[in-house]
Short mmCIF file of C-alpha atoms in Angstrom, two decimals:
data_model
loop_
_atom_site.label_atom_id
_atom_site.label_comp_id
_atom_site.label_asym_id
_atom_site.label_seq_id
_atom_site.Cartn_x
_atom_site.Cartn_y
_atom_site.Cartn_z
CA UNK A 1 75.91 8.51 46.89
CA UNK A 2 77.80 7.30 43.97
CA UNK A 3 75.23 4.82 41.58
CA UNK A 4 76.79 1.39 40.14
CA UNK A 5 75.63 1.66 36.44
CA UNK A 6 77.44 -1.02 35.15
CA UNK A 7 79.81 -3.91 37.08
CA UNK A 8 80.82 -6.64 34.89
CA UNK A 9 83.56 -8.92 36.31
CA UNK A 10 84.93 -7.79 39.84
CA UNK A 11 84.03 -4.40 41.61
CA UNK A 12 84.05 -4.85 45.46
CA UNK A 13 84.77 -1.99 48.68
CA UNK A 14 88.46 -2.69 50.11
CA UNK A 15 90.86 -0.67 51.99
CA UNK A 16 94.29 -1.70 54.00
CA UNK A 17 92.32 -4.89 55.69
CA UNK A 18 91.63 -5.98 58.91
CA UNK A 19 94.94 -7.14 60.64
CA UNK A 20 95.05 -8.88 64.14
CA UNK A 21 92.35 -11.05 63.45
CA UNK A 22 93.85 -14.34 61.91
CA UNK A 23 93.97 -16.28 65.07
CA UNK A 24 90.42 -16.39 64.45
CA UNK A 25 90.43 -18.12 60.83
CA UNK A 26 89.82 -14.53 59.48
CA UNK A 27 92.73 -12.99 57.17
CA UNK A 28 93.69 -9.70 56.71
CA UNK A 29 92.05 -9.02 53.03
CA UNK A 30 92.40 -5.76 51.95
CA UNK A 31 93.63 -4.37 48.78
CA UNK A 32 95.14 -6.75 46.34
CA UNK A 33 97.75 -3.39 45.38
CA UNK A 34 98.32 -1.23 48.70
CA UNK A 35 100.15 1.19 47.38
CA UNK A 36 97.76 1.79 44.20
CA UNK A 37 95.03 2.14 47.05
CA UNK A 38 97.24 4.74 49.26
CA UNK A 39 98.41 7.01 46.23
CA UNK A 40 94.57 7.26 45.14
CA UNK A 41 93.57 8.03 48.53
CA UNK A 42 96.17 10.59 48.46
CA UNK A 43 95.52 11.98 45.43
CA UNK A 44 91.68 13.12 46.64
CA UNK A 45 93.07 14.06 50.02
CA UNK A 46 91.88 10.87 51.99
CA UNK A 47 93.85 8.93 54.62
CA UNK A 48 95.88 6.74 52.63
CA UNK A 49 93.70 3.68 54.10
CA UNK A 50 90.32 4.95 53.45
CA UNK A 51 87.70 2.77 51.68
CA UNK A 52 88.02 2.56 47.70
CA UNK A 53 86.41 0.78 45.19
CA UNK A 54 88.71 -2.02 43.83
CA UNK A 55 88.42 -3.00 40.25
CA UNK A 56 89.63 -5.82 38.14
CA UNK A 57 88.93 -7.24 34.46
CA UNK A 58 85.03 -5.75 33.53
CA UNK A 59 83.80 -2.84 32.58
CA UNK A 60 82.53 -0.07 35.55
CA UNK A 61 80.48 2.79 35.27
CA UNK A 62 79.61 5.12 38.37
CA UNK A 63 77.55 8.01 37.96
CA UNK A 64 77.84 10.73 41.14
CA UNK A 65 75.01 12.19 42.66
CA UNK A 66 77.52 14.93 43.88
CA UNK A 67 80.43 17.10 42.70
CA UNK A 68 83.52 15.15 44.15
CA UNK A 69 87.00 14.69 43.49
CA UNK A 70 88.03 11.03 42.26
CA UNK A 71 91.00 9.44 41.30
CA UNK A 72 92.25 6.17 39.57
CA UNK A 73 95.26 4.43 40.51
CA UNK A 74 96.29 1.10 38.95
CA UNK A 75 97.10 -0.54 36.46
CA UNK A 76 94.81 -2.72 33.65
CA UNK A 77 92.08 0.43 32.69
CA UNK A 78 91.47 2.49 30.37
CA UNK A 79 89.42 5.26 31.99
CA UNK A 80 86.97 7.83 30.84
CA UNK A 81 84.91 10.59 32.73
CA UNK A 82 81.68 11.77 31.44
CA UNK A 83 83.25 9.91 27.72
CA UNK A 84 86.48 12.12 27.94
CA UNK A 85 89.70 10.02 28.08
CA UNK A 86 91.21 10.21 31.60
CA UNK A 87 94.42 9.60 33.16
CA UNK A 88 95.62 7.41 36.01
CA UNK A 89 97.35 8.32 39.09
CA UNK A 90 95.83 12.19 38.78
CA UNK A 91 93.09 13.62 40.24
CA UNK A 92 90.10 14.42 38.83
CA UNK A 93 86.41 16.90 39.23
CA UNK A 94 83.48 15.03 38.60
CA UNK A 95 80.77 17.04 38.59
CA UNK A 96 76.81 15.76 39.72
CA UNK A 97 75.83 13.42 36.88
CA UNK A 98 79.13 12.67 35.69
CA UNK A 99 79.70 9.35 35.08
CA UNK A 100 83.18 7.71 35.20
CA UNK A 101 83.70 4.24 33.13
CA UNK A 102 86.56 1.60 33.51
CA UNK A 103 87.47 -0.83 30.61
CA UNK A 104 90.15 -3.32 30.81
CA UNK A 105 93.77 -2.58 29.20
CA UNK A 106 96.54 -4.58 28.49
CA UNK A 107 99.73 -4.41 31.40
CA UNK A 108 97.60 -5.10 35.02
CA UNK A 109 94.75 -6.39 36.80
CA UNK A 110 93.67 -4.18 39.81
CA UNK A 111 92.73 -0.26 39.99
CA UNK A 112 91.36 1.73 42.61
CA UNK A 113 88.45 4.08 42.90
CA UNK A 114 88.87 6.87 45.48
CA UNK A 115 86.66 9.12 45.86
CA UNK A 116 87.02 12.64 48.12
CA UNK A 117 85.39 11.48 52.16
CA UNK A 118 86.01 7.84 50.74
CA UNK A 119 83.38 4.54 50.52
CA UNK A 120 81.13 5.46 53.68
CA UNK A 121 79.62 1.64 54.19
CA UNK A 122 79.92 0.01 57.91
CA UNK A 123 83.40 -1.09 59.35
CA UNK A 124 83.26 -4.95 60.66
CA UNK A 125 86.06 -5.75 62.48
CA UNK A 126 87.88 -2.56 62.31
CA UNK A 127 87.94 -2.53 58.19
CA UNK A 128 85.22 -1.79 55.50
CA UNK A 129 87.22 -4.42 53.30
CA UNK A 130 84.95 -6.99 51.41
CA UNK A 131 86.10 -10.77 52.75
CA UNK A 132 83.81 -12.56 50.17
CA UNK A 133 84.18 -15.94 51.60
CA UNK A 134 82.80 -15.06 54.57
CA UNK A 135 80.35 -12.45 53.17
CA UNK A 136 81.79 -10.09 55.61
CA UNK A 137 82.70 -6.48 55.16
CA UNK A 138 82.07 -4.09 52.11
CA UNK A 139 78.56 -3.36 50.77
CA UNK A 140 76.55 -6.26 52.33
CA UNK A 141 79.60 -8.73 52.16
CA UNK A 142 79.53 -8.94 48.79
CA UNK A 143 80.71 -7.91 45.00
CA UNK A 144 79.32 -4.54 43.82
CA UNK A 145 77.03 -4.99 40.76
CA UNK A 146 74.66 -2.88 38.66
CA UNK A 147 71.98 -0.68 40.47
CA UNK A 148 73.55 -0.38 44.10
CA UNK A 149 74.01 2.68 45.74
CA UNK A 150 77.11 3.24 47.95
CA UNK A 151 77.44 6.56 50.22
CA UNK A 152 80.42 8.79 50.40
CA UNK A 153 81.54 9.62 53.60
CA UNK A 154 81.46 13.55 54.61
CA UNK A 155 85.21 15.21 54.72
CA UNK A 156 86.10 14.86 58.41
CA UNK A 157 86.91 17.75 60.47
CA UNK A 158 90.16 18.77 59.98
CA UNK A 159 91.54 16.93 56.97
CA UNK A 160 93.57 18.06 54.65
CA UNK A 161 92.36 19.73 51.89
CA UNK A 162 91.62 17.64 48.17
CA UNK A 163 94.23 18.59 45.69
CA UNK A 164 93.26 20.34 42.83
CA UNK A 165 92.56 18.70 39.38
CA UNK A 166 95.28 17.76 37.64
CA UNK A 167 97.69 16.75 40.34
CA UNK A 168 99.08 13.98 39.27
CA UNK A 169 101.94 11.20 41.47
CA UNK A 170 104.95 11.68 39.16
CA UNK A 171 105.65 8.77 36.87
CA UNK A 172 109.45 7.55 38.33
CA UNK A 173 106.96 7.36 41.77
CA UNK A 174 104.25 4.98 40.56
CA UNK A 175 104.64 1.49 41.16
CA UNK A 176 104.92 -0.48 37.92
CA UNK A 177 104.52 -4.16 37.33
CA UNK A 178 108.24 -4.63 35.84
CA UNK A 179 107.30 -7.87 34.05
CA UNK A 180 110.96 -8.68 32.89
CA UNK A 181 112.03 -8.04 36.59
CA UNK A 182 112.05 -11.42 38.80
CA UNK A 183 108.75 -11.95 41.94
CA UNK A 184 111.66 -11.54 44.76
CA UNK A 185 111.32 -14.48 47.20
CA UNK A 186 112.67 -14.65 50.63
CA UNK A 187 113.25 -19.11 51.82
CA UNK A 188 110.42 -20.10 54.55
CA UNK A 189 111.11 -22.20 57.37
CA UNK A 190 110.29 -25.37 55.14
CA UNK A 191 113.01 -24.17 52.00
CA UNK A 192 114.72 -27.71 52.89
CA UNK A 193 111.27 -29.44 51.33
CA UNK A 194 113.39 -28.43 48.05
CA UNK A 195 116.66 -30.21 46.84
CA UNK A 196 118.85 -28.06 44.54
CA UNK A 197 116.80 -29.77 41.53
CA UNK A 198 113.96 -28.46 43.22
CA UNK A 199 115.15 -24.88 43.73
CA UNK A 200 116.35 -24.67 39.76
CA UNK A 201 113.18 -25.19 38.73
CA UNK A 202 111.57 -22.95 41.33
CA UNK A 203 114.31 -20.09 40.49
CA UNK A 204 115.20 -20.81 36.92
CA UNK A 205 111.74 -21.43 34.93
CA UNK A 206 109.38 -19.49 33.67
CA UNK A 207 105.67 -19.66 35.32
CA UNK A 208 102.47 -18.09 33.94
CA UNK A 209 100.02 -17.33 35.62
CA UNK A 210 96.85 -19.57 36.09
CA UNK A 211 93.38 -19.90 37.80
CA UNK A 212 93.63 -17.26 40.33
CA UNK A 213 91.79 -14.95 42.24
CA UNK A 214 92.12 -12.90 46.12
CA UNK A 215 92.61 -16.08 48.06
CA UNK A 216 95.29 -17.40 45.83
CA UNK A 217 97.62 -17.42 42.22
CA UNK A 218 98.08 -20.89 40.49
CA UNK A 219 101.57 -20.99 38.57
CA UNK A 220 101.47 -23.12 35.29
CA UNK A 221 104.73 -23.91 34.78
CA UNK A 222 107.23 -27.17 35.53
CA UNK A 223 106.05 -29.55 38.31
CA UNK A 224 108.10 -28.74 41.26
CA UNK A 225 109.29 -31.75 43.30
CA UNK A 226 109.83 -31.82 47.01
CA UNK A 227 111.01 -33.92 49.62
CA UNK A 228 107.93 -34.05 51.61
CA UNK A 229 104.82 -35.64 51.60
CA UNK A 230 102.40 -33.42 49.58
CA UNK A 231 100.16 -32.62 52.54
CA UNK A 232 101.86 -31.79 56.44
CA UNK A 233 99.68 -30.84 59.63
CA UNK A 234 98.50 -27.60 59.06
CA UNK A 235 100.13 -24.31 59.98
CA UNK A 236 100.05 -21.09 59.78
CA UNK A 237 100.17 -19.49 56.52
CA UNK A 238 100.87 -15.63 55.25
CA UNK A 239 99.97 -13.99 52.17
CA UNK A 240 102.35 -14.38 50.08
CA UNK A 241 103.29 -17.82 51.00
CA UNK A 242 104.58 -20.10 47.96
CA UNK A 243 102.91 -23.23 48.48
CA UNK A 244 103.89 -26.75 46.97
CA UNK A 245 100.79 -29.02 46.87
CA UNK A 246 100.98 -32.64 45.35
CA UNK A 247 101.46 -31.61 41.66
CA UNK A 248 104.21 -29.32 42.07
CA UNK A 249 102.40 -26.51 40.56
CA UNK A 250 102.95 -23.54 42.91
CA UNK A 251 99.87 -21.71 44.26
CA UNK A 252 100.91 -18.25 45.66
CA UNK A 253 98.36 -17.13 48.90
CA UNK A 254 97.06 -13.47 48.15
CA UNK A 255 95.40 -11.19 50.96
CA UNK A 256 92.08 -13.45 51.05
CA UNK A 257 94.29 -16.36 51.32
CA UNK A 258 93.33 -19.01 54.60
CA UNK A 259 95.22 -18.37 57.35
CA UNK A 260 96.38 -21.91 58.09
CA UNK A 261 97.62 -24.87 55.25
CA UNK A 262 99.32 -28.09 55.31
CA UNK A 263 100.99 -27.60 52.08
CA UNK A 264 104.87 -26.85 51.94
CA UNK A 265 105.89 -23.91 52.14
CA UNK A 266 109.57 -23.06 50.83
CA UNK A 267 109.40 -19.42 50.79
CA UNK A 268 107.46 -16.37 50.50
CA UNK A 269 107.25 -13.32 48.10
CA UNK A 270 108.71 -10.23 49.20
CA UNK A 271 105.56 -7.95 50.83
CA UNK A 272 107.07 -5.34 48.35
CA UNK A 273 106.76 -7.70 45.15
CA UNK A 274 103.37 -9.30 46.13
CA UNK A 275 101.38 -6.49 45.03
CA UNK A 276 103.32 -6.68 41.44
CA UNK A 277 102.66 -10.12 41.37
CA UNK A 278 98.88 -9.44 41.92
CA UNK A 279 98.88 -7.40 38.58
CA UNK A 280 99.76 -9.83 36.34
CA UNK A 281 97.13 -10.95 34.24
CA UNK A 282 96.21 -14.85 33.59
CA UNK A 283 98.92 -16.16 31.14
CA UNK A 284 101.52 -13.50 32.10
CA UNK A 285 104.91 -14.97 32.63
CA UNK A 286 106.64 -14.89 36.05
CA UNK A 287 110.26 -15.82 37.33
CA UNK A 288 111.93 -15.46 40.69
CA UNK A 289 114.51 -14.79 42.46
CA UNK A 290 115.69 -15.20 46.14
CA UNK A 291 116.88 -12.50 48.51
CA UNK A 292 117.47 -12.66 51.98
CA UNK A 293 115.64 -11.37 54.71
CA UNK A 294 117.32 -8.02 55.25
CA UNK A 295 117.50 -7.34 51.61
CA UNK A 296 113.22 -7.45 51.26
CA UNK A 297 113.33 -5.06 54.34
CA UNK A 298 115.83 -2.26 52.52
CA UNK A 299 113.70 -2.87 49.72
CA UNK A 300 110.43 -2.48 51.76
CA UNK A 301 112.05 0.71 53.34
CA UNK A 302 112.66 2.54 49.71
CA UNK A 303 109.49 1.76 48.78
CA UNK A 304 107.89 4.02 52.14
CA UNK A 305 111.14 6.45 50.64
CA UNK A 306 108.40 6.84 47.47
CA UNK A 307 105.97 7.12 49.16
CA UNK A 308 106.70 10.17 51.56
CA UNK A 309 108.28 11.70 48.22
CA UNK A 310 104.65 11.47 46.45
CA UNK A 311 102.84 12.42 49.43
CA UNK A 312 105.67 15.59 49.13
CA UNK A 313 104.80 16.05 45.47
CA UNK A 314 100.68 16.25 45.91
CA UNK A 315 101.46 18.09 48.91
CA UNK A 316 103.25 20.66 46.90
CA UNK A 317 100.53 20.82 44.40
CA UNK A 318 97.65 21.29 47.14
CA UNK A 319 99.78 24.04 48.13
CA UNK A 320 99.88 25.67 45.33
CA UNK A 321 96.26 25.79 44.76
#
């Protein structure tokens, strides 16, 4: 078991969702930063989908009732194990009674827990992710908060072996927020909702973000006009959809997002930017920029290019153990 000591803010079970599923009103959830969750999974020789703790803006404490091997990757924390100052992305030997804390830092929003086995609580649905809406999923469908117990699972037969402490993902392979690099946006089937007046302000201005949390992103930022009526029949709708409702002030659908809405819809962030875009903290500044469809493909194909080179790099350091 690992024991909750402390949760203050957001501390929930997620791993890579539950895809296949939102024909049936439910969305695919899952982490809010995929590839944060896959490198720490990697990093304490986990599949890269396994269960993790997801963390956001409070402060965390676990103690372990076990030695393990755990690992942090994110952005947002400052991290200490057993009051020693401890690096991201690298993994770590916690011994029984250690106790690891998060804080919140300046530059992201999200980091993951992973811990050697991963978060043993019951799959619904094909996914341990927490859906809090529904109360479905996780540690009895809901947030994580002082004095729960959550069980590790056992190392499965065959598995490769934890990496030894120390091993870090090397820093040009880390995903980093960017935040003077444009959210890359790729036009929806409704783009024509925007006149060119429209699309300046949607690709020229600078949006912070507001109220937001894992169904959705407010932007604060100019009133974006469009040429349809502020509400259509509903349809479908993906995370990462831009929607336009009445006021013109964008609201960006994250992984908890609904799966259908009658706002309109003139594009949608690149899957490879959405995850940046979930790191920015309320009041951080965002711009865009439109690429076309085969462009957010190349760039969703390098970004699988760093990821088989970090999965080479903690390979190489398992190896060497």
């Amino acid at each position: 078991m690992i024991r909750v000591e402390r949760a203050v803010g957001y501390l929930a079970v997620q791993d890579l969702g539950r895809p296949g599923h939102r024909a049936a009103g439910v969305p695919a959830g899952g982490a809010m930063d995929p590839v944060a969750l896959r490198l720490a999974n990697l990093l304490v020789g986990n599949a890269e989908g396994d269960a993790a703790l997801e963390w956001s803006v409070g402060e965390m404490v676990l103690r372990f009732d076990r030695a393990t091997r755990v690992a942090v990757a994110g952005l947002g924390a400052r991290v200490t194990l057993d009051d020693v100052p401890a690096p991201l992305w690298t993994t770590l030997a916690a011994r029984r009674g250690s106790r690891l804390r998060l804080e919140p830092a300046s530059g992201g929003r999200f980091c993951y827990v992973a811990l050697d086995g991963g978060i043993d609580v019951a799959p619904v649905l094909g996914s341990r992710a927490t859906y809090l809406p529904a109360r479905l999923g996780g540690h009895e469908g809901r947030a994580l908060r002082s004095g729960d117990a959550i069980p590790i699972g056992a190392r499965k037969a065959g598995a490769r072996r934890a990496p030894p402490p120390g091993t870090t993902v090397p820093d040009t392979l880390r995903p980093s927020d960017a935040p003077g690099e444009p959210i890359r946006l790729v036009a929806a089937a409704q783009e024509a909702v925007l006149d060119d007046a429209g699309s300046r302000l949607l690709l020229d201005s600078e949006h912070r973000v507001g109220a937001g949390d894992r169904m959705g992103y407010r932007l604060d930022g100019p009133a974006i006009p469009t040429r349809a009526a502020a509400a259509l029949p509903s349809e479908g709708a993906c995370a990462g959809a831009l929607q336009l409702p009445g006021d013109g002030h964008a609201i960006v659908l994250m992984p908890d997002g609904p799966t259908v809405g009658g706002y309109p819809k003139p594009a949608v962030v690149a899957s490879v930017d959405l995850p940046r875009l979930a790191q920015r903290a309320a009041g951080a500044a965002v711009r865009f920029s439109l690429v076309d469809v085969a462009e957010a493909q190349w760039l969703r194909r390098e970004l699988e290019e760093r990821l088989d080179a970090a999965r080479r790099a903690v390979g190489s350091a398992r190896s060497e153990r």
